[in-house]
């Protein structure tokens, strides 16, 4: 396995060098909307500490990411009137990983609606901004 690359795109977002549609932040985790959502409200949760994926992430950071994943999934069910949530997480290229800072996908689902293929379509900035605002408010209120 390769070493962690501090210039990966999510590391740049965590350092504030690139913009994102933030929905949640605490001392150890950060969450923002996926810009090519597989369904409306598709969110990514990351540990702040450098970790390529679950294979090199300290267990405590991984456990914290799981707690935040649950918190966001619960809020997303309400705010997007979802019927379910798909959680995905990929490790190394062979495991489907494209960006090499650990992240968990939270994808709100409607009954009978297929997810779009991965990275198929960039969502409009105003749509992402509105969804992020709604989800951030629901998480803050939870
Ligand atoms: P994966 O590493 O396979 O989990 O895929 C990386 C995910 O990051 C894909 O769903 C992309 O749509 C998403 N993505 C890539 N660049 C950005 C970005 N700048 N902001 C938000 N999401 C991104």
XYZ file of N, CA, C and O and ligand atoms in Angstrom:
591
model
N 0.849 -1.200 0.000
C 0.000 0.000 0.000
C 0.885 1.252 0.000
O 1.893 1.294 0.691
N 0.465 2.275 -0.779
C 1.222 3.525 -0.835
C 1.082 4.308 0.467
O 0.141 4.102 1.220
N 2.025 5.245 0.678
C 1.939 6.149 1.837
C 0.836 7.180 1.580
O 0.448 7.424 0.432
N 0.330 7.773 2.659
C -0.666 8.846 2.547
C -0.079 10.022 1.759
O 1.031 10.474 2.042
N -0.846 10.533 0.793
C -0.413 11.686 -0.007
C -1.101 12.945 0.512
O -2.316 13.098 0.325
N -0.364 13.866 1.147
C -0.997 15.056 1.720
C -1.534 16.033 0.670
O -2.186 17.009 1.013
N -1.288 15.746 -0.609
C -1.820 16.614 -1.666
C -3.060 16.038 -2.338
O -3.488 16.532 -3.379
N -3.661 15.006 -1.726
C -4.912 14.503 -2.321
C -6.002 15.568 -2.154
O -5.924 16.447 -1.294
N -7.027 15.483 -2.995
C -8.029 16.561 -3.081
C -8.789 16.767 -1.759
O -9.107 17.908 -1.389
N -9.039 15.690 -1.014
C -9.766 15.853 0.250
C -8.866 16.464 1.328
O -9.357 17.205 2.188
N -7.569 16.197 1.286
C -6.632 16.854 2.221
C -6.653 18.359 1.968
O -6.615 19.166 2.912
N -6.741 18.741 0.699
C -6.790 20.173 0.351
C -8.085 20.803 0.851
O -8.100 21.935 1.332
N -9.190 20.065 0.743
C -10.471 20.568 1.279
C -10.364 20.715 2.796
O -10.764 21.741 3.365
N -9.793 19.718 3.475
C -9.655 19.779 4.945
C -8.798 20.973 5.375
O -9.046 21.574 6.414
N -7.800 21.318 4.579
C -6.928 22.466 4.911
C -7.540 23.794 4.471
O -6.941 24.846 4.690
N -8.709 23.743 3.824
C -9.360 24.971 3.364
C -8.750 25.529 2.091
O -9.022 26.673 1.713
N -7.963 24.722 1.391
C -7.319 25.188 0.156
C -8.247 25.045 -1.053
O -8.018 25.674 -2.089
N -9.266 24.195 -0.912
C -10.281 24.034 -1.960
C -11.649 24.150 -1.301
O -11.816 23.785 -0.138
N -12.647 24.640 -2.049
C -13.977 24.820 -1.452
C -14.739 23.505 -1.340
O -14.397 22.513 -1.994
N -15.758 23.515 -0.498
C -16.661 22.357 -0.421
C -17.997 22.839 0.123
O -18.114 23.976 0.604
N -18.996 21.971 0.030
C -20.329 22.247 0.582
C -20.408 21.521 1.923
O -20.873 20.380 2.009
N -19.926 22.206 2.969
C -19.783 21.580 4.289
C -21.132 21.340 4.948
O -22.012 22.196 4.888
N -21.275 20.194 5.598
C -22.511 19.927 6.354
C -22.237 19.701 7.839
O -23.140 19.839 8.664
N -21.004 19.333 8.201
C -20.715 19.031 9.617
C -19.211 19.095 9.865
O -18.420 18.723 9.000
N -18.849 19.554 11.080
C -17.435 19.522 11.481
C -17.360 19.397 12.997
O -18.129 20.035 13.723
N -16.453 18.559 13.491
C -16.094 18.583 14.909
C -14.578 18.460 14.998
O -13.890 18.636 13.979
N -14.059 18.180 16.194
C -12.599 18.200 16.328
C -11.912 17.075 15.554
O -10.741 17.198 15.201
N -12.632 15.994 15.239
C -11.982 14.845 14.587
C -12.570 14.423 13.255
O -12.030 13.530 12.584
N -13.704 15.029 12.870
C -14.351 14.621 11.618
C -14.865 15.827 10.848
O -15.097 16.901 11.426
N -15.060 15.634 9.548
C -15.496 16.700 8.645
C -16.392 16.041 7.598
O -16.103 14.925 7.153
N -17.488 16.720 7.225
C -18.399 16.133 6.237
C -18.871 17.200 5.257
O -19.131 18.341 5.642
N -18.960 16.806 3.992
C -19.401 17.729 2.933
C -20.110 16.931 1.848
O -20.004 15.695 1.793
N -20.830 17.657 0.984
C -21.575 16.978 -0.084
C -20.644 16.512 -1.196
O -19.684 17.213 -1.548
N -20.953 15.357 -1.752
C -20.278 14.867 -2.954
C -20.748 15.730 -4.126
O -21.952 15.939 -4.296
N -19.808 16.256 -4.905
C -20.204 17.160 -6.000
C -20.749 16.401 -7.220
O -21.299 17.004 -8.128
N -20.564 15.077 -7.225
C -21.166 14.254 -8.285
C -22.056 13.214 -7.596
O -21.750 12.010 -7.574
N -23.166 13.689 -7.011
C -23.966 12.823 -6.150
C -24.620 11.670 -6.886
O -25.097 11.831 -8.008
N -24.663 10.526 -6.214
C -25.364 9.374 -6.792
C -26.852 9.472 -6.492
O -27.663 8.753 -7.088
N -27.214 10.366 -5.544
C -28.607 10.702 -5.231
C -28.541 12.029 -4.480
O -27.506 12.359 -3.881
N -29.640 12.823 -4.473
C -29.611 14.117 -3.774
C -29.258 13.939 -2.292
O -29.805 13.061 -1.622
N -28.315 14.760 -1.813
C -27.907 14.701 -0.405
C -26.719 13.789 -0.152
O -26.282 13.643 0.992
N -26.166 13.198 -1.201
C -24.991 12.307 -1.086
C -23.853 13.059 -0.356
O -23.389 14.093 -0.802
N -23.465 12.506 0.785
C -22.511 13.175 1.693
C -21.297 12.294 1.924
O -21.404 11.062 1.919
N -20.154 12.928 2.139
C -18.902 12.216 2.457
C -18.458 12.600 3.857
O -18.439 13.791 4.191
N -18.098 11.623 4.680
C -17.589 11.870 6.035
C -16.135 11.417 6.107
O -15.820 10.284 5.714
N -15.281 12.283 6.630
C -13.840 12.012 6.680
C -13.315 12.188 8.101
O -13.785 13.084 8.813
N -12.287 11.414 8.479
C -11.541 11.787 9.683
C -10.638 12.974 9.329
O -10.184 13.074 8.191
N -10.413 13.865 10.270
C -9.497 14.974 9.978
C -8.046 14.499 9.909
O -7.241 15.031 9.152
N -7.717 13.497 10.724
C -6.341 12.988 10.737
C -6.053 12.287 9.413
O -6.945 11.662 8.830
N -4.810 12.392 8.930
C -4.477 11.736 7.668
C -4.652 10.221 7.755
O -4.147 9.601 8.685
N -5.393 9.669 6.822
C -5.518 8.209 6.707
C -5.925 7.937 5.270
O -6.811 8.611 4.737
N -5.270 6.980 4.644
C -5.570 6.668 3.247
C -6.942 6.000 3.135
O -7.736 6.336 2.286
N -7.193 5.076 4.039
C -8.466 4.345 4.049
C -8.543 3.548 5.354
O -7.738 3.813 6.264
N -9.457 2.599 5.468
C -9.580 1.902 6.766
C -8.363 1.030 7.085
O -8.187 0.617 8.230
N -7.509 0.784 6.087
C -6.372 -0.120 6.311
C -5.265 0.531 7.132
O -4.453 -0.168 7.740
N -5.227 1.889 7.144
C -4.178 2.567 7.932
C -4.767 3.560 8.948
O -4.024 4.267 9.624
N -6.080 3.605 9.075
C -6.712 4.582 9.983
C -6.675 4.062 11.428
O -7.063 2.911 11.668
N -6.232 4.898 12.382
C -6.320 4.471 13.779
C -7.778 4.113 14.132
O -8.719 4.792 13.700
N -7.951 3.054 14.906
C -9.300 2.523 15.179
C -10.216 3.569 15.818
O -11.412 3.619 15.521
N -9.659 4.421 16.689
C -10.496 5.436 17.345
C -11.047 6.450 16.338
O -12.190 6.898 16.471
N -10.226 6.836 15.375
C -10.700 7.770 14.348
C -11.788 7.115 13.495
O -12.787 7.750 13.143
N -11.583 5.854 13.183
C -12.576 5.117 12.385
C -13.896 5.014 13.155
O -14.984 5.205 12.585
N -13.798 4.742 14.448
C -15.006 4.643 15.280
C -15.727 5.992 15.328
O -16.965 6.045 15.282
N -14.964 7.075 15.394
C -15.597 8.392 15.421
C -16.292 8.681 14.085
O -17.409 9.221 14.061
N -15.662 8.325 12.995
C -16.285 8.508 11.676
C -17.593 7.707 11.606
O -18.589 8.177 11.052
N -17.615 6.529 12.206
C -18.852 5.719 12.216
C -19.953 6.426 13.002
O -21.122 6.440 12.584
N -19.579 7.040 14.134
C -20.587 7.773 14.928
C -21.154 8.945 14.128
O -22.365 9.190 14.131
N -20.270 9.676 13.469
C -20.719 10.835 12.682
C -21.563 10.366 11.487
O -22.553 11.004 11.125
N -21.185 9.243 10.903
C -21.967 8.672 9.796
C -23.402 8.405 10.250
O -24.370 8.741 9.551
N -23.548 7.835 11.428
C -24.892 7.557 11.951
C -25.677 8.845 12.161
O -26.850 8.955 11.784
N -25.023 9.835 12.770
C -25.669 11.127 13.046
C -26.176 11.775 11.752
O -27.309 12.249 11.669
N -25.334 11.771 10.728
C -25.704 12.393 9.454
C -26.795 11.568 8.752
O -27.739 12.132 8.188
N -26.683 10.246 8.816
C -27.705 9.387 8.183
C -29.073 9.640 8.810
O -30.086 9.733 8.102
N -29.108 9.771 10.131
C -30.389 10.013 10.815
C -30.979 11.364 10.384
O -32.173 11.472 10.119
N -30.138 12.388 10.311
C -30.616 13.712 9.888
C -31.061 13.673 8.419
O -32.077 14.279 8.053
N -30.307 12.955 7.579
C -30.619 12.889 6.137
C -31.966 12.196 5.895
O -32.709 12.579 4.983
N -32.283 11.186 6.699
C -33.583 10.507 6.561
C -34.713 11.528 6.674
O -35.666 11.510 5.895
N -34.572 12.424 7.662
C -35.639 13.411 7.895
C -35.637 14.498 6.827
O -36.655 14.789 6.211
N -34.478 15.110 6.638
C -34.445 16.321 5.810
C -34.727 16.021 4.331
O -35.294 16.856 3.630
N -34.350 14.835 3.863
C -34.600 14.495 2.460
C -35.803 13.559 2.307
O -36.022 13.007 1.221
N -36.550 13.351 3.409
C -37.689 12.419 3.397
C -37.287 11.116 2.711
O -37.995 10.611 1.819
N -36.135 10.586 3.130
C -35.598 9.372 2.500
C -36.334 8.141 3.020
O -36.874 8.138 4.131
N -36.331 7.094 2.191
C -36.894 5.808 2.618
C -35.800 4.889 3.150
O -36.087 3.856 3.762
N -34.542 5.252 2.884
C -33.411 4.444 3.339
C -32.113 5.179 3.082
O -32.106 6.274 2.494
N -31.014 4.583 3.542
C -29.688 5.190 3.375
C -28.732 4.096 2.919
O -28.680 3.015 3.535
N -27.973 4.371 1.867
C -26.894 3.464 1.476
C -25.578 4.044 1.981
O -25.274 5.217 1.731
N -24.798 3.222 2.724
C -23.469 3.637 3.198
C -22.452 2.820 2.422
O -22.528 1.594 2.378
N -21.475 3.535 1.797
C -20.434 2.843 1.027
C -19.070 3.353 1.449
O -18.939 4.515 1.869
N -18.070 2.520 1.301
C -16.702 2.942 1.656
C -15.734 2.033 0.903
O -15.862 0.819 0.960
N -14.778 2.636 0.187
C -13.893 1.881 -0.710
C -12.437 1.984 -0.246
O -12.014 3.043 0.234
N -11.688 0.899 -0.420
C -10.301 0.848 0.043
C -9.356 0.385 -1.052
O -9.462 -0.747 -1.523
N -8.451 1.300 -1.448
C -7.469 1.071 -2.520
C -8.177 0.976 -3.882
O -9.382 0.757 -3.957
N -7.402 1.180 -4.928
C -7.957 1.179 -6.279
C -8.736 -0.096 -6.583
O -9.824 -0.051 -7.160
N -8.177 -1.207 -6.170
C -8.845 -2.494 -6.440
C -10.167 -2.605 -5.703
O -11.054 -3.368 -6.096
N -10.294 -1.815 -4.620
C -11.545 -1.817 -3.853
C -12.496 -0.718 -4.302
O -13.524 -0.487 -3.654
N -12.140 0.004 -5.366
C -13.026 1.042 -5.896
C -12.707 2.446 -5.419
O -13.428 3.391 -5.745
N -11.615 2.614 -4.640
C -11.282 3.941 -4.118
C -10.618 4.791 -5.198
O -9.746 4.311 -5.931
N -11.046 6.062 -5.270
C -10.496 6.995 -6.252
C -9.735 8.118 -5.550
O -8.682 8.553 -6.010
N -10.261 8.599 -4.432
C -9.600 9.669 -3.662
C -9.042 9.049 -2.377
O -9.781 8.415 -1.612
N -7.730 9.268 -2.156
C -7.033 8.504 -1.113
C -6.879 9.251 0.204
O -5.774 9.361 0.757
N -7.999 9.782 0.709
C -8.160 10.144 2.121
C -9.451 9.439 2.526
O -10.492 9.648 1.893
N -9.385 8.644 3.595
C -10.543 7.847 4.023
C -11.832 8.664 4.002
O -11.871 9.775 4.540
N -12.868 8.100 3.403
C -14.186 8.745 3.424
C -15.274 7.693 3.335
O -15.114 6.658 2.710
N -16.391 8.025 3.993
C -17.575 7.169 3.967
C -18.664 7.908 3.195
O -18.900 9.101 3.429
N -19.299 7.216 2.259
C -20.410 7.792 1.490
C -21.721 7.541 2.228
O -21.996 6.402 2.632
N -22.542 8.586 2.360
C -23.892 8.455 2.921
C -24.848 8.891 1.814
O -24.829 10.059 1.404
N -25.653 7.957 1.324
C -26.486 8.243 0.145
C -27.962 8.034 0.498
O -28.409 6.892 0.690
N -28.717 9.148 0.606
C -30.156 9.015 0.895
C -30.862 8.350 -0.291
O -30.556 8.649 -1.447
N -31.788 7.433 0.007
C -32.449 6.678 -1.058
C -33.960 6.803 -0.980
O -34.525 6.880 0.104
N -34.581 6.845 -2.129
C -36.040 6.778 -2.243
C -36.396 5.395 -2.773
O -35.698 4.875 -3.668
N -37.470 4.834 -2.242
C -37.884 3.498 -2.671
C -38.057 3.448 -4.185
O -38.688 4.332 -4.775
N -37.452 2.462 -4.816
C -37.627 2.242 -6.254
C -36.783 3.127 -7.149
O -36.864 3.021 -8.373
N -35.964 4.039 -6.570
C -35.133 4.939 -7.391
C -33.693 4.436 -7.370
O -33.083 4.325 -6.298
N -33.157 4.146 -8.540
C -31.773 3.660 -8.651
C -30.786 4.800 -8.352
O -31.068 5.955 -8.667
N -29.615 4.461 -7.826
C -28.546 5.462 -7.701
C -27.983 5.735 -9.095
O -27.934 4.833 -9.936
N -27.507 6.979 -9.321
C -26.782 7.266 -10.562
C -25.444 6.521 -10.514
O -24.936 6.238 -9.419
N -24.810 6.270 -11.667
C -23.483 5.656 -11.649
C -22.487 6.580 -10.935
O -22.709 7.791 -10.882
N -21.385 6.042 -10.380
C -20.413 6.874 -9.675
C -19.845 7.959 -10.581
O -19.577 7.720 -11.757
N -19.694 9.166 -10.017
C -19.051 10.297 -10.699
C -19.584 10.525 -12.109
O -18.834 10.787 -13.045
N -20.916 10.415 -12.296
C -21.468 10.514 -13.649
C -21.863 11.933 -14.024
O -21.808 12.307 -15.185
N -22.282 12.731 -13.028
C -22.808 14.067 -13.351
C -22.534 15.033 -12.211
O -22.858 14.737 -11.054
N -21.956 16.201 -12.544
C -21.697 17.226 -11.531
C -22.988 17.978 -11.231
O -23.664 18.419 -12.167
N -23.334 18.093 -9.945
C -24.562 18.811 -9.577
C -24.310 20.323 -9.649
O -23.175 20.798 -9.478
N -25.397 21.102 -9.855
C -25.266 22.567 -9.948
C -24.893 23.144 -8.587
O -25.433 22.718 -7.560
N -24.002 24.153 -8.569
C -23.558 24.742 -7.302
C -24.715 25.242 -6.433
O -24.697 25.057 -5.216
N -25.743 25.873 -7.033
C -26.834 26.407 -6.204
C -27.653 25.279 -5.567
O -28.132 25.415 -4.443
N -27.783 24.164 -6.275
C -28.504 23.001 -5.715
C -27.715 22.432 -4.539
O -28.256 22.173 -3.459
N -26.405 22.266 -4.723
C -25.555 21.726 -3.649
C -25.573 22.658 -2.433
O -25.659 22.199 -1.290
N -25.506 23.952 -2.681
C -25.494 24.925 -1.568
C -26.783 24.829 -0.757
O -26.761 24.841 0.482
N -27.913 24.704 -1.445
C -29.209 24.623 -0.763
C -29.340 23.319 0.041
O -29.764 23.327 1.197
N -28.939 22.204 -0.568
C -29.024 20.914 0.134
C -28.087 20.890 1.343
O -28.439 20.377 2.410
N -26.888 21.459 1.189
C -25.918 21.478 2.296
C -26.458 22.302 3.457
O -26.327 21.914 4.624
N -27.095 23.424 3.122
C -27.658 24.294 4.162
C -28.729 23.540 4.954
O -28.735 23.548 6.192
N -29.614 22.874 4.245
C -30.705 22.127 4.900
C -30.159 20.996 5.780
O -30.597 20.803 6.903
N -29.208 20.242 5.224
C -28.675 19.101 5.980
C -27.876 19.583 7.184
O -28.015 19.034 8.284
N -27.069 20.627 7.011
C -26.278 21.160 8.131
C -27.203 21.609 9.265
O -26.929 21.344 10.447
N -28.304 22.252 8.916
C -29.248 22.723 9.943
C -29.879 21.543 10.678
O -30.021 21.566 11.909
N -30.244 20.497 9.943
C -30.859 19.316 10.567
C -29.866 18.590 11.479
O -30.226 18.113 12.546
N -28.602 18.528 11.069
C -27.584 17.878 11.911
C -27.364 18.695 13.172
O -27.313 18.161 14.281
N -27.278 20.005 13.005
C -27.036 20.888 14.160
C -28.180 20.791 15.170
O -27.966 20.926 16.381
N -29.387 20.558 14.660
C -30.559 20.495 15.536
C -30.748 19.111 16.171
O -31.611 18.931 17.020
N -29.951 18.138 15.746
C -30.158 16.748 16.214
C -29.451 16.476 17.531
O -28.600 17.235 17.962
P -14.209 7.057 -4.019
O -12.758 7.346 -3.700
O -14.360 5.916 -4.999
O -15.045 6.849 -2.794
O -14.791 8.275 -4.831
C -14.514 9.609 -4.525
C -15.784 10.414 -4.476
O -15.409 11.770 -4.281
C -16.679 10.371 -5.723
O -18.006 10.049 -5.321
C -16.596 11.797 -6.288
O -17.808 12.208 -6.876
C -16.251 12.604 -5.049
N -15.513 13.844 -5.268
C -14.427 14.029 -6.050
N -13.974 15.291 -5.961
C -14.788 15.930 -5.076
C -14.853 17.252 -4.545
N -13.968 18.197 -4.919
N -15.825 17.551 -3.656
C -16.726 16.615 -3.288
N -16.716 15.345 -3.746
C -15.776 15.002 -4.636
